[in-house]
Short mmCIF file of C-alpha atoms and ligand atoms in Angstrom, two decimals:
data_model
loop_
_atom_site.label_atom_id
_atom_site.label_comp_id
_atom_site.label_asym_id
_atom_site.label_seq_id
_atom_site.Cartn_x
_atom_site.Cartn_y
_atom_site.Cartn_z
CA MET A 60 -0.51 -0.29 5.27
CA ASN A 61 -0.80 -3.90 3.24
CA LEU A 62 -0.45 -6.83 4.77
CA HIS A 63 0.80 -10.03 2.68
CA GLU A 64 -1.70 -12.97 1.68
CA TYR A 65 -0.77 -15.65 4.53
CA GLN A 66 -0.84 -12.70 7.02
CA ALA A 67 -4.02 -11.89 6.41
CA LYS A 68 -5.28 -15.43 5.79
CA GLU A 69 -3.88 -16.17 9.89
CA LEU A 70 -6.29 -12.97 10.71
CA PHE A 71 -9.43 -14.76 8.25
CA GLU A 72 -8.56 -17.81 11.01
CA GLU A 73 -9.09 -15.56 14.22
CA TYR A 74 -12.72 -15.07 13.04
CA ASP A 75 -13.32 -17.97 11.55
CA LEU A 76 -13.32 -17.32 8.20
CA PRO A 77 -12.30 -20.59 5.68
CA VAL A 78 -9.08 -20.11 4.26
CA SER A 79 -6.62 -23.34 2.99
CA ARG A 80 -4.04 -24.63 4.99
CA ARG A 81 -0.94 -23.38 4.12
CA GLY A 82 2.56 -23.48 5.04
CA ILE A 83 5.68 -20.60 4.65
CA ILE A 84 8.72 -20.71 2.65
CA SER A 85 11.23 -18.19 3.00
CA GLU A 86 14.05 -20.18 2.37
CA LYS A 87 15.14 -22.27 0.22
CA ASP A 88 15.43 -25.60 2.74
CA GLN A 89 12.38 -25.16 4.12
CA ILE A 90 10.46 -26.34 1.31
CA GLN A 91 10.14 -29.92 3.40
CA GLU A 92 8.87 -28.90 6.19
CA ALA A 93 6.42 -26.29 4.77
CA LEU A 94 4.70 -29.17 3.00
CA GLU A 95 4.97 -31.54 5.84
CA SER A 96 2.77 -28.45 7.60
CA ILE A 97 -0.01 -29.62 4.87
CA ASN A 98 -2.22 -32.29 3.52
CA PHE A 99 -0.08 -32.35 0.25
CA SER A 100 -1.56 -35.69 -1.39
CA ASN A 101 -2.87 -33.74 -4.19
CA GLY A 102 -0.80 -31.44 -4.77
CA CYS A 103 -0.84 -27.57 -3.35
CA VAL A 104 -1.18 -23.95 -4.72
CA ALA A 105 2.38 -22.51 -4.93
CA LYS A 106 1.72 -18.50 -4.33
CA VAL A 107 4.85 -15.84 -4.23
CA GLN A 108 4.09 -12.99 -1.60
CA ALA A 109 4.37 -9.63 -2.20
CA HIS A 110 1.85 -6.64 -1.43
CA THR A 111 0.45 -7.30 -5.10
CA GLY A 112 -2.63 -8.84 -7.12
CA GLY A 113 -2.34 -10.15 -10.22
CA ARG A 114 0.11 -12.77 -9.52
CA GLY A 115 -1.48 -15.27 -11.09
CA LYS A 116 -1.38 -13.90 -14.52
CA VAL A 117 2.52 -13.72 -14.39
CA GLY A 118 2.98 -17.22 -13.17
CA GLY A 119 3.38 -15.93 -9.26
CA VAL A 120 0.44 -18.93 -8.12
CA LYS A 121 0.94 -22.29 -9.51
CA LEU A 122 -0.42 -25.98 -9.36
CA CYS A 123 2.44 -28.37 -7.85
CA LYS A 124 2.09 -31.64 -8.27
CA THR A 125 5.03 -32.76 -7.24
CA ILE A 126 7.80 -31.65 -4.67
CA GLU A 127 9.68 -31.50 -7.45
CA ASP A 128 7.25 -28.86 -8.99
CA VAL A 129 7.52 -26.74 -5.50
CA GLN A 130 11.27 -27.06 -5.72
CA GLN A 131 11.66 -25.27 -9.30
CA PHE A 132 8.67 -22.77 -8.09
CA VAL A 133 10.64 -21.43 -5.24
CA ASP A 134 13.94 -21.25 -7.47
CA GLN A 135 11.95 -19.47 -10.05
CA TRP A 136 11.02 -16.78 -7.26
CA LEU A 137 12.31 -16.88 -4.13
CA GLY A 138 14.95 -13.94 -3.86
CA LYS A 139 13.64 -12.34 -7.03
CA ARG A 140 10.99 -9.80 -8.17
CA ILE A 141 7.66 -10.15 -9.25
CA LYS A 142 6.23 -7.56 -11.62
CA THR A 143 2.28 -7.38 -12.47
CA ILE A 144 -0.04 -5.16 -13.76
CA GLN A 145 -0.14 -3.86 -10.47
CA THR A 146 3.45 -2.74 -9.57
CA ASP A 147 5.85 -0.20 -11.17
CA GLU A 148 8.19 -1.73 -13.29
CA ASN A 149 10.90 -2.94 -11.04
CA GLY A 150 8.51 -4.98 -9.43
CA LEU A 151 8.30 -6.24 -5.68
CA PRO A 152 10.83 -8.57 -3.73
CA VAL A 153 10.05 -12.03 -3.35
CA ASN A 154 10.89 -12.95 0.20
CA VAL A 155 8.16 -15.19 1.24
CA ILE A 156 6.12 -17.98 -0.83
CA SER A 157 3.29 -20.24 0.65
CA VAL A 158 2.25 -23.53 -0.19
CA GLU A 159 -1.54 -23.98 0.11
CA GLU A 160 -3.87 -27.13 0.25
CA LEU A 161 -5.71 -27.42 -2.83
CA THR A 162 -9.35 -26.43 -3.60
CA ASP A 163 -11.52 -27.55 -5.99
CA VAL A 164 -13.26 -24.36 -7.20
CA ASP A 165 -16.27 -24.95 -9.22
CA LYS A 166 -17.16 -20.94 -9.48
CA GLU A 167 -15.49 -17.76 -8.70
CA LEU A 168 -17.14 -15.08 -7.08
CA TYR A 169 -15.78 -11.76 -5.59
CA LEU A 170 -16.20 -9.86 -2.48
CA SER A 171 -14.85 -6.86 -0.88
CA LEU A 172 -15.31 -4.31 1.57
CA VAL A 173 -14.67 -0.45 0.71
CA ILE A 174 -14.97 2.72 1.86
CA ASP A 175 -16.83 4.02 -0.28
CA ARG A 176 -16.09 8.08 0.06
CA GLY A 177 -19.41 8.92 -1.94
CA ALA A 178 -21.89 7.03 0.07
CA LYS A 179 -20.09 8.20 2.89
CA CYS A 180 -20.22 4.86 4.63
CA VAL A 181 -18.60 0.83 4.17
CA SER A 182 -20.17 -0.54 1.18
CA ILE A 183 -19.83 -4.56 0.45
CA ILE A 184 -19.30 -5.09 -3.06
CA LEU A 185 -20.02 -8.51 -4.86
CA SER A 186 -19.72 -10.26 -8.07
CA GLU A 187 -20.73 -13.55 -9.28
CA ALA A 188 -17.68 -13.04 -11.95
CA GLY A 189 -14.91 -12.79 -9.65
CA GLY A 190 -11.41 -14.34 -10.08
CA MET A 191 -8.33 -12.89 -12.25
CA ASN A 192 -10.66 -10.50 -15.01
CA ILE A 193 -12.62 -8.50 -12.37
CA GLU A 194 -11.41 -5.21 -13.17
CA GLU A 195 -13.04 -6.04 -16.80
CA VAL A 196 -16.16 -7.24 -15.24
CA ALA A 197 -16.50 -3.69 -14.01
CA GLU A 198 -15.58 -2.19 -16.97
CA LYS A 199 -17.98 -3.95 -19.23
CA THR A 200 -20.45 -5.30 -17.82
CA PRO A 201 -21.00 -3.41 -14.42
CA GLU A 202 -24.25 -4.95 -13.59
CA LYS A 203 -22.81 -7.89 -12.78
CA ILE A 204 -21.12 -5.82 -9.56
CA LEU A 205 -23.82 -6.29 -6.53
CA LYS A 206 -23.11 -3.19 -3.62
CA ALA A 207 -25.00 -2.79 -0.86
CA GLU A 208 -24.00 0.41 2.55
CA LEU A 209 -23.30 -1.39 5.74
CA ASN A 210 -24.46 1.22 8.43
CA SER A 211 -22.69 3.19 10.74
CA ASN A 212 -22.17 0.14 12.89
CA PHE A 213 -20.28 -1.52 10.43
CA LYS A 214 -23.40 -4.18 9.98
CA ILE A 215 -25.67 -5.66 7.08
CA SER A 216 -29.52 -6.16 7.51
CA SER A 217 -30.18 -10.03 7.07
CA ASP A 218 -32.76 -8.78 4.44
CA GLN A 219 -29.55 -7.44 1.85
CA ILE A 220 -27.69 -11.10 2.74
CA SER A 221 -30.69 -13.07 2.12
CA LEU A 222 -31.37 -10.65 -1.43
CA PHE A 223 -27.57 -11.18 -2.45
CA ALA A 224 -27.92 -15.30 -1.79
CA ARG A 225 -31.00 -14.96 -4.20
CA ASN A 226 -28.52 -12.75 -6.87
CA LEU A 227 -25.85 -15.67 -6.44
CA SER A 228 -28.56 -18.72 -6.40
CA PHE A 229 -27.13 -19.91 -3.45
CA ASN A 230 -28.60 -22.64 -1.80
CA LYS A 231 -29.77 -22.44 2.29
CA THR A 232 -26.62 -23.71 3.07
CA GLN A 233 -24.34 -21.65 1.24
CA GLU A 234 -26.76 -18.61 2.21
CA SER A 235 -25.71 -19.56 5.96
CA GLU A 236 -21.94 -20.01 4.99
CA PHE A 237 -22.36 -16.47 3.12
CA LYS A 238 -23.86 -14.85 6.23
CA HIS A 239 -21.14 -16.13 8.12
CA ILE A 240 -18.70 -14.65 6.28
CA VAL A 241 -19.59 -11.28 5.49
CA GLU A 242 -20.66 -10.88 9.08
CA ASN A 243 -17.10 -11.72 9.86
CA CYS A 244 -15.69 -9.76 6.79
CA CYS A 245 -17.79 -6.60 8.38
CA LYS A 246 -16.45 -7.55 12.15
CA ILE A 247 -12.52 -7.53 10.77
CA PHE A 248 -13.07 -4.02 9.10
CA LYS A 249 -14.60 -2.48 12.13
CA ASP A 250 -11.78 -4.46 14.41
CA LYS A 251 -8.97 -3.53 12.61
CA ASP A 252 -9.46 0.09 11.13
CA LEU A 253 -9.10 -1.53 7.61
CA SER A 254 -9.66 0.66 4.61
CA LEU A 255 -9.95 -2.30 1.87
CA LEU A 256 -10.50 -5.99 2.69
CA GLU A 257 -10.94 -8.02 -0.69
CA ILE A 258 -11.56 -11.37 -1.28
CA ASN A 259 -10.97 -12.25 -4.93
CA PRO A 260 -12.11 -14.99 -5.03
CA LEU A 261 -14.27 -16.32 -3.02
CA VAL A 262 -14.97 -19.44 -4.47
CA ILE A 263 -17.60 -22.29 -4.32
CA THR A 264 -15.84 -25.35 -3.90
CA ARG A 265 -17.10 -28.46 -6.21
CA ALA A 266 -18.65 -30.11 -2.78
CA GLY A 267 -20.32 -26.40 -3.05
CA ALA A 268 -19.22 -25.09 0.54
CA LEU A 269 -17.79 -21.11 0.32
CA HIS A 270 -14.12 -20.51 1.08
CA CYS A 271 -11.20 -17.86 0.75
CA LEU A 272 -8.90 -18.19 -1.85
CA ASP A 273 -7.56 -15.24 -1.74
CA ALA A 274 -6.93 -12.39 1.11
CA LYS A 275 -6.34 -8.46 0.77
CA LEU A 276 -6.09 -6.46 3.11
CA ASN A 277 -5.38 -2.86 3.75
CA ILE A 278 -5.19 -0.62 7.15
CA ASP A 279 -5.65 2.83 7.80
CA GLU A 280 -2.16 4.21 8.28
CA ASN A 281 -3.62 6.80 10.86
CA ALA A 282 -4.84 3.88 12.82
CA LEU A 283 -1.62 1.92 12.92
CA PHE A 284 -1.45 3.79 16.70
CA ARG A 285 -4.35 0.93 17.86
CA GLN A 286 -3.08 -1.37 15.94
CA GLU A 287 -0.04 -2.95 17.44
CA LYS A 288 0.13 -6.30 16.58
CA ILE A 289 -1.10 -5.39 12.76
CA ALA A 290 2.02 -2.50 13.10
CA GLU A 291 4.74 -5.41 13.37
CA LYS A 292 3.98 -7.27 10.56
CA ARG A 293 4.60 -4.34 8.48
CA ASP A 294 7.02 -5.84 5.54
CA ALA A 295 9.19 -2.85 4.54
CA SER A 296 10.56 -4.51 1.45
CA GLN A 297 7.09 -4.14 0.09
CA GLU A 298 7.50 -0.01 0.41
CA ASP A 299 9.14 2.26 -1.16
CA SER A 300 12.19 2.58 0.72
CA ARG A 301 12.15 6.30 0.83
CA GLU A 302 8.39 6.66 1.64
CA PHE A 303 8.87 4.31 4.58
CA GLU A 304 12.02 6.14 5.88
CA ALA A 305 10.03 9.20 5.78
CA LYS A 306 7.35 7.64 7.57
CA GLN A 307 9.81 6.72 10.43
CA ASN A 308 10.47 10.28 11.05
CA ASP A 309 7.77 11.72 10.68
CA LEU A 310 7.38 13.00 7.24
CA SER A 311 5.10 13.17 4.84
CA TYR A 312 6.16 11.82 1.60
CA VAL A 313 5.35 10.89 -1.49
CA ALA A 314 7.94 10.10 -4.56
CA LEU A 315 6.95 11.15 -7.99
CA ASP A 316 8.28 11.50 -11.39
CA GLY A 317 9.95 14.49 -11.99
CA ASN A 318 13.23 16.04 -11.00
CA ILE A 319 12.23 19.08 -8.51
CA GLY A 320 12.44 18.25 -4.86
CA CYS A 321 10.43 20.10 -3.08
CA MET A 322 10.90 20.49 0.96
CA VAL A 323 7.53 22.32 2.12
CA ASN A 324 5.81 23.04 5.58
CA GLY A 325 1.91 22.06 5.51
CA ALA A 326 0.50 19.99 3.11
CA GLY A 327 -1.56 22.70 1.09
CA LEU A 328 1.25 24.65 0.46
CA ALA A 329 3.20 21.38 -0.63
CA MET A 330 0.36 21.15 -3.32
CA GLY A 331 0.55 24.63 -3.74
CA THR A 332 4.18 24.21 -4.90
CA MET A 333 3.68 21.59 -7.03
CA ASP A 334 1.17 23.22 -9.15
CA THR A 335 3.44 26.29 -9.24
CA ILE A 336 6.78 24.93 -10.40
CA LYS A 337 4.01 23.05 -13.11
CA LEU A 338 2.97 25.99 -13.78
CA TYR A 339 6.01 26.75 -14.91
CA ASP A 340 6.63 23.88 -17.00
CA GLY A 341 8.58 21.78 -14.56
CA GLU A 342 7.84 18.71 -12.99
CA PRO A 343 8.44 17.75 -9.12
CA ALA A 344 10.04 15.05 -8.30
CA ASN A 345 8.27 14.56 -4.67
CA PHE A 346 5.67 15.81 -1.96
CA LEU A 347 7.23 16.59 0.92
CA ASP A 348 5.39 18.13 4.11
CA VAL A 349 7.74 18.49 6.71
CA GLY A 350 4.71 19.69 8.92
CA GLY A 351 3.51 22.33 11.15
CA THR A 352 6.12 22.06 13.95
CA ALA A 353 9.62 20.95 12.14
CA THR A 354 12.55 20.82 13.84
CA LYS A 355 16.15 21.11 12.76
CA GLU A 356 16.38 17.37 12.78
CA ARG A 357 13.36 16.79 10.90
CA VAL A 358 14.51 19.14 8.19
CA SER A 359 17.92 17.60 8.24
CA SER A 360 16.53 14.43 7.61
CA ALA A 361 14.07 15.92 4.59
CA PHE A 362 16.42 17.23 2.85
CA LYS A 363 18.46 14.12 2.46
CA LEU A 364 15.45 12.25 1.74
CA ILE A 365 15.12 14.19 -1.03
CA LEU A 366 18.23 13.97 -2.05
CA SER A 367 18.63 10.25 -1.86
CA ASP A 368 16.29 10.71 -4.85
CA LYS A 369 19.15 10.32 -8.28
CA ASN A 370 16.45 12.12 -10.39
CA VAL A 371 16.59 14.95 -7.91
CA LYS A 372 18.72 18.10 -10.24
CA GLY A 373 17.20 20.67 -8.49
CA ILE A 374 15.35 21.82 -5.01
CA LEU A 375 13.06 24.06 -4.28
CA VAL A 376 12.46 24.86 -0.60
CA ASN A 377 9.12 26.61 0.80
CA ILE A 378 8.56 27.48 4.42
CA PHE A 379 5.96 30.17 5.17
CA GLY A 380 6.98 30.30 9.17
CA GLY A 381 3.88 29.83 10.81
CA ILE A 382 4.60 27.83 14.19
CA VAL A 383 7.82 26.73 12.63
CA ARG A 384 10.55 29.29 12.96
CA CYS A 385 12.35 30.05 9.73
CA ASP A 386 16.00 30.15 11.68
CA LEU A 387 15.70 26.62 12.30
CA ILE A 388 14.97 25.67 9.25
CA ALA A 389 17.77 27.48 7.91
CA GLU A 390 20.05 25.85 10.75
CA GLY A 391 18.75 22.31 9.31
CA ILE A 392 19.33 22.79 6.09
CA ILE A 393 22.80 24.38 6.71
CA GLU A 394 23.53 20.97 8.60
CA ALA A 395 22.07 18.30 6.00
CA ILE A 396 24.38 20.58 3.25
CA LYS A 397 27.16 20.05 4.86
CA GLU A 398 26.90 16.44 5.72
CA ILE A 399 26.09 15.17 2.01
CA ASN A 400 28.13 16.89 -0.71
CA VAL A 401 25.25 18.91 -2.64
CA GLU A 402 26.07 20.01 -6.07
CA ILE A 403 22.81 20.73 -7.46
CA PRO A 404 21.24 24.21 -7.12
CA ILE A 405 18.89 24.96 -4.04
CA VAL A 406 16.77 27.83 -4.20
CA VAL A 407 14.60 28.79 -0.82
CA ARG A 408 11.71 30.90 -0.22
CA LEU A 409 11.64 31.79 3.74
CA GLN A 410 8.67 33.78 4.75
CA GLY A 411 6.85 34.40 8.49
CA ASN A 412 8.03 33.75 11.69
CA GLN A 413 12.10 34.33 11.78
CA SER A 414 12.32 35.16 7.90
CA ASN A 415 14.81 37.79 8.39
CA LEU A 416 17.00 36.06 10.32
CA GLY A 417 16.56 32.64 8.85
CA LYS A 418 17.80 34.12 5.15
CA ARG A 419 20.85 36.16 6.62
CA ILE A 420 21.52 32.48 8.33
CA LEU A 421 21.87 31.23 4.64
CA ASN A 422 23.30 33.99 3.05
CA GLU A 423 26.15 34.00 5.90
CA SER A 424 26.87 30.09 5.37
CA GLY A 425 28.67 30.52 2.69
CA LEU A 426 26.87 27.46 1.14
CA ASN A 427 25.62 28.34 -2.90
CA VAL A 428 21.64 28.79 -1.73
CA ILE A 429 19.36 31.23 -3.80
CA GLY A 430 16.60 32.96 -2.03
CA GLU A 431 13.77 34.00 -3.22
CA ASP A 432 10.67 36.17 -1.80
CA SER A 433 8.31 35.54 -3.84
CA LEU A 434 7.07 31.75 -4.33
CA GLN A 435 6.20 32.19 -8.14
CA LEU A 436 10.11 34.28 -8.70
CA ALA A 437 11.29 31.29 -6.93
CA ALA A 438 9.96 28.82 -8.88
CA LYS A 439 10.81 30.00 -11.86
CA LYS A 440 14.16 30.44 -10.81
CA ILE A 441 14.05 26.64 -10.16
CA VAL A 442 12.68 25.41 -12.96
CA ASP A 443 15.51 27.55 -15.20
CA LEU A 444 17.95 26.33 -13.04
CA VAL A 445 17.23 22.44 -14.22
CA LYS A 446 17.40 23.09 -17.34
P1 LIG B 1982 -3.36 -13.06 -7.72
O1 LIG B 1982 -3.63 -13.89 -8.94
O2 LIG B 1982 -3.05 -12.23 -7.17
O3 LIG B 1982 -5.02 -12.41 -7.21
O4 LIG B 1982 -3.82 -14.48 -6.75
P2 LIG B 1982 -5.10 -15.69 -5.82
O5 LIG B 1982 -4.58 -16.07 -5.05
O6 LIG B 1982 -6.59 -15.03 -6.72
O7 LIG B 1982 -5.14 -16.60 -7.24
C1 LIG B 1982 -5.12 -16.66 -8.59
C2 LIG B 1982 -5.94 -17.57 -9.17
O8 LIG B 1982 -5.19 -18.95 -8.60
C3 LIG B 1982 -7.39 -17.65 -8.66
O9 LIG B 1982 -8.33 -16.71 -9.26
C4 LIG B 1982 -7.77 -18.82 -8.79
O10 LIG B 1982 -8.26 -19.35 -10.48
C5 LIG B 1982 -6.29 -19.12 -8.89
N1 LIG B 1982 -5.98 -20.67 -8.01
C6 LIG B 1982 -5.34 -20.07 -6.62
N2 LIG B 1982 -5.89 -21.29 -5.62
C7 LIG B 1982 -6.34 -21.97 -5.80
C8 LIG B 1982 -6.86 -23.42 -5.69
O11 LIG B 1982 -6.38 -24.00 -4.44
N3 LIG B 1982 -7.52 -24.41 -6.55
C9 LIG B 1982 -7.87 -23.93 -7.59
N4 LIG B 1982 -7.96 -24.85 -8.62
N5 LIG B 1982 -7.45 -22.59 -8.54
C10 LIG B 1982 -6.53 -22.13 -7.48
MN1 LIG B 1983 -6.55 -12.35 -5.84
#
């Protein structure tokens, strides 16, 4: 789960990390009030709040000298969508804009903490060349990217911090500020079950102080049960609406680009099903795992979810009944089809626990559902039918 920049900065404040004071605008009539909550004497930076980086490059971060500039920025963005190199072509809705006190920037650095699967730990990544082109730096001048591993207690040694500080030519005060920032980032990462914390840019101001100008946090979905305060900050408008609905129903759903909807129990079987569809030159429209303990209701909502994707021209149901009973799956499918007017072909493969009963229920339902016993035949059939 992602947070907005302004939410991440609120969290940063709790950990005494230096961030700019800001006001929040979610309605056009809040501009005045937002600006009164900050020191606006030198102007401010207006920032679109959306779950994406690369805002600066498309005008989503802008220096505003006057209240009219802010007004114009709000008119330009609020209620619109922002499209960046990190979003898809539809972009993301802009429902919040933050106005931040201006920072006098001398140098832009990059700092992040990531789960480093290769090294099996959390790594800290640092670069003197932060800012809007960090991807290019990583590609063209990888020697400018510094890296170190945290220990299993999410801590970094003082020696390592000093080494970083020397690499970046920090003076003593900057080194101690840097130590404070890094140590607290490590704390947040551990306390809040993060999978990513990124500050790009971490700047050195003209006065020589270190300051977090941007903040990106990603929280491990699987830890949200113990991060209630963070979970409340979820902004569904920034997520694929089908994926969001799936989460509410305890389904693992990932939208894809193809036209064959898949409903499968078990992640491994779901991947195998997608591979088999591809083997016959078909394209899956989604990954969907209804889980090992699928109920009739869950199957029904899964089915509706697949059908809400207008690209879907056919559905392949592949259930291997272990704990889950195929007759319940059959009833769930029928319930969903009765509620929604389904005109596309549906191929169902049921194997295992109560599969014969399941097949009989489907056959006797009078609905236009094609049964197949083998995955190969079922996949081939649905590919042929959608062509
Ligand atoms: P992103 O493009 O979505 O990553 O948004 P950022 O928050 O990183 O802002 C983009 C760029 O705007 C930064 O790299 C800075 O160069 C610039 N910027 C943002 N805030 C300030 C500020 O207070 N002062 C100055 N001088 N530049 C800023
Ligand atoms: Mn940034």
